[in-house]
Amino acid sequence: MKSDADSDLARLRAIVRTFVDERDWDQFHTPKNLASALSVEAAELLEHFQWLKDGRLEELGEAKLVEVRHEMADVLVYLVRLADKLDVDLFAAVEAKMVLNRAKYPAEQVRGDARKYYEYKSDEYKSDEYKSDEYKSDEYKDRGEA
């Protein structure tokens, strides 16, 4: 069953496709280029919060909030376009990721605690399997971050 959010994402994908097609920009939209552009736009979003105490709405003000919305839109556009190019269903990807996150961070055990899943003391939590090295990706192990 399709949800409203899924329909909204499909509409966004169609809007972005049309924009790109009208400009013959598909030739430039490789996954690598889109991921790079997404990262740049995310940094531009972050720049608006640099040096603010918390970055709350009242701290931003109306003019800055307009700029933040534009950067958020840019991030979303590149994410939707990247998902389109890689044939990723973003709604399904989020649903699947939330299943994993719920297993790693059971609400009743981690409420109010911002640590990573592998930082919990084993005697505090029942879900020790996520703290072991076998659940840390090889990429992190290779870089010495595990």
PDB file of C-alpha atoms in Angstrom:
ATOM      1  CA  MET A   1       0.000   0.000   0.000  1.00  0.00           C
ATOM      2  CA  LYS A   2       1.402   3.405  -1.020  1.00  0.00           C
ATOM      3  CA  SER A   3       1.487   6.107   1.626  1.00  0.00           C
ATOM      4  CA  ASP A   4       1.068   9.850   1.205  1.00  0.00           C
ATOM      5  CA  ALA A   5       4.794  10.273   1.939  1.00  0.00           C
ATOM      6  CA  ASP A   6       5.652   7.753  -0.774  1.00  0.00           C
ATOM      7  CA  SER A   7       3.411   9.654  -3.213  1.00  0.00           C
ATOM      8  CA  ASP A   8       5.055  12.938  -2.223  1.00  0.00           C
ATOM      9  CA  LEU A   9       8.496  11.479  -2.905  1.00  0.00           C
ATOM     10  CA  ALA A  10       7.334  10.251  -6.305  1.00  0.00           C
ATOM     11  CA  ARG A  11       6.021  13.734  -7.083  1.00  0.00           C
ATOM     12  CA  LEU A  12       9.326  15.284  -6.011  1.00  0.00           C
ATOM     13  CA  ARG A  13      11.214  12.822  -8.202  1.00  0.00           C
ATOM     14  CA  ALA A  14       9.029  13.781 -11.184  1.00  0.00           C
ATOM     15  CA  ILE A  15       9.521  17.513 -10.546  1.00  0.00           C
ATOM     16  CA  VAL A  16      13.294  17.105 -10.347  1.00  0.00           C
ATOM     17  CA  ARG A  17      13.404  14.847 -13.440  1.00  0.00           C
ATOM     18  CA  THR A  18      11.474  17.427 -15.445  1.00  0.00           C
ATOM     19  CA  PHE A  19      13.761  20.235 -14.301  1.00  0.00           C
ATOM     20  CA  VAL A  20      16.861  18.206 -15.224  1.00  0.00           C
ATOM     21  CA  ASP A  21      15.444  17.066 -18.580  1.00  0.00           C
ATOM     22  CA  GLU A  22      14.493  20.605 -19.577  1.00  0.00           C
ATOM     23  CA  ARG A  23      18.144  21.591 -19.153  1.00  0.00           C
ATOM     24  CA  ASP A  24      19.758  18.427 -20.561  1.00  0.00           C
ATOM     25  CA  TRP A  25      21.667  17.978 -17.299  1.00  0.00           C
ATOM     26  CA  ASP A  26      21.216  14.224 -16.937  1.00  0.00           C
ATOM     27  CA  GLN A  27      24.600  13.767 -18.596  1.00  0.00           C
ATOM     28  CA  PHE A  28      26.221  15.389 -15.544  1.00  0.00           C
ATOM     29  CA  HIS A  29      24.189  13.555 -12.928  1.00  0.00           C
ATOM     30  CA  THR A  30      26.363  10.578 -12.173  1.00  0.00           C
ATOM     31  CA  PRO A  31      25.930   9.070  -8.714  1.00  0.00           C
ATOM     32  CA  LYS A  32      29.379  10.369  -7.725  1.00  0.00           C
ATOM     33  CA  ASN A  33      28.594  13.904  -8.885  1.00  0.00           C
ATOM     34  CA  LEU A  34      25.219  13.867  -7.161  1.00  0.00           C
ATOM     35  CA  ALA A  35      26.693  12.556  -3.901  1.00  0.00           C
ATOM     36  CA  SER A  36      29.355  15.277  -4.080  1.00  0.00           C
ATOM     37  CA  ALA A  37      26.762  17.979  -4.745  1.00  0.00           C
ATOM     38  CA  LEU A  38      24.636  16.641  -1.873  1.00  0.00           C
ATOM     39  CA  SER A  39      27.599  16.936   0.470  1.00  0.00           C
ATOM     40  CA  VAL A  40      28.314  20.498  -0.666  1.00  0.00           C
ATOM     41  CA  GLU A  41      24.693  21.526  -0.159  1.00  0.00           C
ATOM     42  CA  ALA A  42      24.631  19.919   3.292  1.00  0.00           C
ATOM     43  CA  ALA A  43      27.731  21.960   4.171  1.00  0.00           C
ATOM     44  CA  GLU A  44      26.009  25.116   2.909  1.00  0.00           C
ATOM     45  CA  LEU A  45      23.060  24.285   5.159  1.00  0.00           C
ATOM     46  CA  LEU A  46      25.384  23.794   8.113  1.00  0.00           C
ATOM     47  CA  GLU A  47      27.083  27.116   7.429  1.00  0.00           C
ATOM     48  CA  HIS A  48      23.924  28.980   8.459  1.00  0.00           C
ATOM     49  CA  PHE A  49      24.177  27.441  11.928  1.00  0.00           C
ATOM     50  CA  GLN A  50      27.887  28.014  12.399  1.00  0.00           C
ATOM     51  CA  TRP A  51      28.631  30.091  15.481  1.00  0.00           C
ATOM     52  CA  LEU A  52      25.028  30.119  16.672  1.00  0.00           C
ATOM     53  CA  LYS A  53      24.469  28.910  20.213  1.00  0.00           C
ATOM     54  CA  ASP A  54      21.732  26.365  19.386  1.00  0.00           C
ATOM     55  CA  GLY A  55      20.401  27.311  15.961  1.00  0.00           C
ATOM     56  CA  ARG A  56      16.820  27.484  17.151  1.00  0.00           C
ATOM     57  CA  LEU A  57      14.161  29.287  15.152  1.00  0.00           C
ATOM     58  CA  GLU A  58      14.272  32.477  17.229  1.00  0.00           C
ATOM     59  CA  GLU A  59      18.049  32.580  16.872  1.00  0.00           C
ATOM     60  CA  LEU A  60      17.872  32.276  13.083  1.00  0.00           C
ATOM     61  CA  GLY A  61      15.321  34.979  12.347  1.00  0.00           C
ATOM     62  CA  GLU A  62      13.035  35.181   9.317  1.00  0.00           C
ATOM     63  CA  ALA A  63      15.611  36.116   6.658  1.00  0.00           C
ATOM     64  CA  LYS A  64      18.049  33.397   7.703  1.00  0.00           C
ATOM     65  CA  LEU A  65      15.212  30.878   7.895  1.00  0.00           C
ATOM     66  CA  VAL A  66      14.389  31.546   4.233  1.00  0.00           C
ATOM     67  CA  GLU A  67      18.015  30.814   3.328  1.00  0.00           C
ATOM     68  CA  VAL A  68      17.977  27.650   5.473  1.00  0.00           C
ATOM     69  CA  ARG A  69      14.804  26.445   3.715  1.00  0.00           C
ATOM     70  CA  HIS A  70      16.496  26.967   0.340  1.00  0.00           C
ATOM     71  CA  GLU A  71      19.523  24.937   1.416  1.00  0.00           C
ATOM     72  CA  MET A  72      17.271  22.209   2.838  1.00  0.00           C
ATOM     73  CA  ALA A  73      15.475  22.071  -0.508  1.00  0.00           C
ATOM     74  CA  ASP A  74      18.809  21.767  -2.333  1.00  0.00           C
ATOM     75  CA  VAL A  75      19.824  18.864  -0.081  1.00  0.00           C
ATOM     76  CA  LEU A  76      16.504  17.128  -0.696  1.00  0.00           C
ATOM     77  CA  VAL A  77      16.668  17.690  -4.459  1.00  0.00           C
ATOM     78  CA  TYR A  78      20.109  16.081  -4.713  1.00  0.00           C
ATOM     79  CA  LEU A  79      19.080  13.204  -2.432  1.00  0.00           C
ATOM     80  CA  VAL A  80      15.941  12.530  -4.475  1.00  0.00           C
ATOM     81  CA  ARG A  81      17.945  12.737  -7.705  1.00  0.00           C
ATOM     82  CA  LEU A  82      20.627  10.374  -6.380  1.00  0.00           C
ATOM     83  CA  ALA A  83      17.970   7.900  -5.285  1.00  0.00           C
ATOM     84  CA  ASP A  84      16.373   8.167  -8.729  1.00  0.00           C
ATOM     85  CA  LYS A  85      19.674   7.466 -10.502  1.00  0.00           C
ATOM     86  CA  LEU A  86      20.416   4.474  -8.249  1.00  0.00           C
ATOM     87  CA  ASP A  87      16.830   3.205  -8.325  1.00  0.00           C
ATOM     88  CA  VAL A  88      16.501   3.489  -4.545  1.00  0.00           C
ATOM     89  CA  ASP A  89      13.039   3.741  -3.059  1.00  0.00           C
ATOM     90  CA  LEU A  90      13.719   6.318  -0.342  1.00  0.00           C
ATOM     91  CA  PHE A  91      10.539   5.570   1.568  1.00  0.00           C
ATOM     92  CA  ALA A  92      11.366   1.841   1.692  1.00  0.00           C
ATOM     93  CA  ALA A  93      14.994   2.640   2.562  1.00  0.00           C
ATOM     94  CA  VAL A  94      13.902   4.745   5.539  1.00  0.00           C
ATOM     95  CA  GLU A  95      11.482   2.066   6.711  1.00  0.00           C
ATOM     96  CA  ALA A  96      14.222  -0.578   6.533  1.00  0.00           C
ATOM     97  CA  LYS A  97      16.753   1.652   8.282  1.00  0.00           C
ATOM     98  CA  MET A  98      14.306   2.414  11.094  1.00  0.00           C
ATOM     99  CA  VAL A  99      13.948  -1.324  11.742  1.00  0.00           C
ATOM    100  CA  LEU A 100      17.732  -1.532  12.168  1.00  0.00           C
ATOM    101  CA  ASN A 101      17.814   1.611  14.325  1.00  0.00           C
ATOM    102  CA  ARG A 102      15.068   0.294  16.603  1.00  0.00           C
ATOM    103  CA  ALA A 103      17.080  -2.890  17.156  1.00  0.00           C
ATOM    104  CA  LYS A 104      20.269  -0.929  17.901  1.00  0.00           C
ATOM    105  CA  TYR A 105      18.550   1.688  20.042  1.00  0.00           C
ATOM    106  CA  PRO A 106      15.581   0.192  21.935  1.00  0.00           C
ATOM    107  CA  ALA A 107      13.608   3.190  23.217  1.00  0.00           C
ATOM    108  CA  GLU A 108      13.051   1.776  26.678  1.00  0.00           C
ATOM    109  CA  GLN A 109      16.807   1.278  27.105  1.00  0.00           C
ATOM    110  CA  VAL A 110      18.330   4.375  25.509  1.00  0.00           C
ATOM    111  CA  ARG A 111      15.777   7.117  26.125  1.00  0.00           C
ATOM    112  CA  GLY A 112      17.609  10.387  26.775  1.00  0.00           C
ATOM    113  CA  ASP A 113      21.050   8.926  26.005  1.00  0.00           C
ATOM    114  CA  ALA A 114      22.854  10.151  22.861  1.00  0.00           C
ATOM    115  CA  ARG A 115      25.731   7.682  22.847  1.00  0.00           C
ATOM    116  CA  LYS A 116      26.390   5.359  19.904  1.00  0.00           C
ATOM    117  CA  TYR A 117      25.100   1.800  20.260  1.00  0.00           C
ATOM    118  CA  TYR A 118      28.595   0.373  20.851  1.00  0.00           C
ATOM    119  CA  GLU A 119      29.243   2.763  23.765  1.00  0.00           C
ATOM    120  CA  TYR A 120      26.653   1.313  26.122  1.00  0.00           C
ATOM    121  CA  LYS A 121      27.900  -0.688  29.075  1.00  0.00           C
ATOM    122  CA  SER A 122      27.015  -4.339  28.606  1.00  0.00           C
ATOM    123  CA  ASP A 123      25.623  -4.628  32.135  1.00  0.00           C
ATOM    124  CA  GLU A 124      23.184  -1.757  31.480  1.00  0.00           C
ATOM    125  CA  TYR A 125      21.495  -3.156  28.402  1.00  0.00           C
ATOM    126  CA  LYS A 126      20.198  -6.469  27.168  1.00  0.00           C
ATOM    127  CA  SER A 127      21.127  -5.832  23.523  1.00  0.00           C
ATOM    128  CA  ASP A 128      24.888  -6.557  23.673  1.00  0.00           C
ATOM    129  CA  GLU A 129      25.137  -8.026  20.187  1.00  0.00           C
ATOM    130  CA  TYR A 130      25.293  -4.549  18.613  1.00  0.00           C
ATOM    131  CA  LYS A 131      28.249  -3.504  20.750  1.00  0.00           C
ATOM    132  CA  SER A 132      30.567  -6.231  19.525  1.00  0.00           C
ATOM    133  CA  ASP A 133      33.131  -5.658  16.782  1.00  0.00           C
ATOM    134  CA  GLU A 134      31.331  -8.027  14.433  1.00  0.00           C
ATOM    135  CA  TYR A 135      28.564  -5.430  13.983  1.00  0.00           C
ATOM    136  CA  LYS A 136      30.917  -2.577  13.175  1.00  0.00           C
ATOM    137  CA  SER A 137      31.446  -2.288   9.450  1.00  0.00           C
ATOM    138  CA  ASP A 138      34.711  -3.421   7.876  1.00  0.00           C
ATOM    139  CA  GLU A 139      35.094   0.098   6.495  1.00  0.00           C
ATOM    140  CA  TYR A 140      35.391   1.486  10.025  1.00  0.00           C
ATOM    141  CA  LYS A 141      37.699  -1.325  11.121  1.00  0.00           C
ATOM    142  CA  ASP A 142      39.978  -0.665   8.136  1.00  0.00           C
ATOM    143  CA  ARG A 143      40.217   3.023   9.079  1.00  0.00           C
ATOM    144  CA  GLY A 144      40.814   2.199  12.737  1.00  0.00           C
ATOM    145  CA  GLU A 145      37.525   3.765  13.815  1.00  0.00           C
ATOM    146  CA  ALA A 146      35.896   0.626  15.163  1.00  0.00           C
TER     147      ALA A 146
END
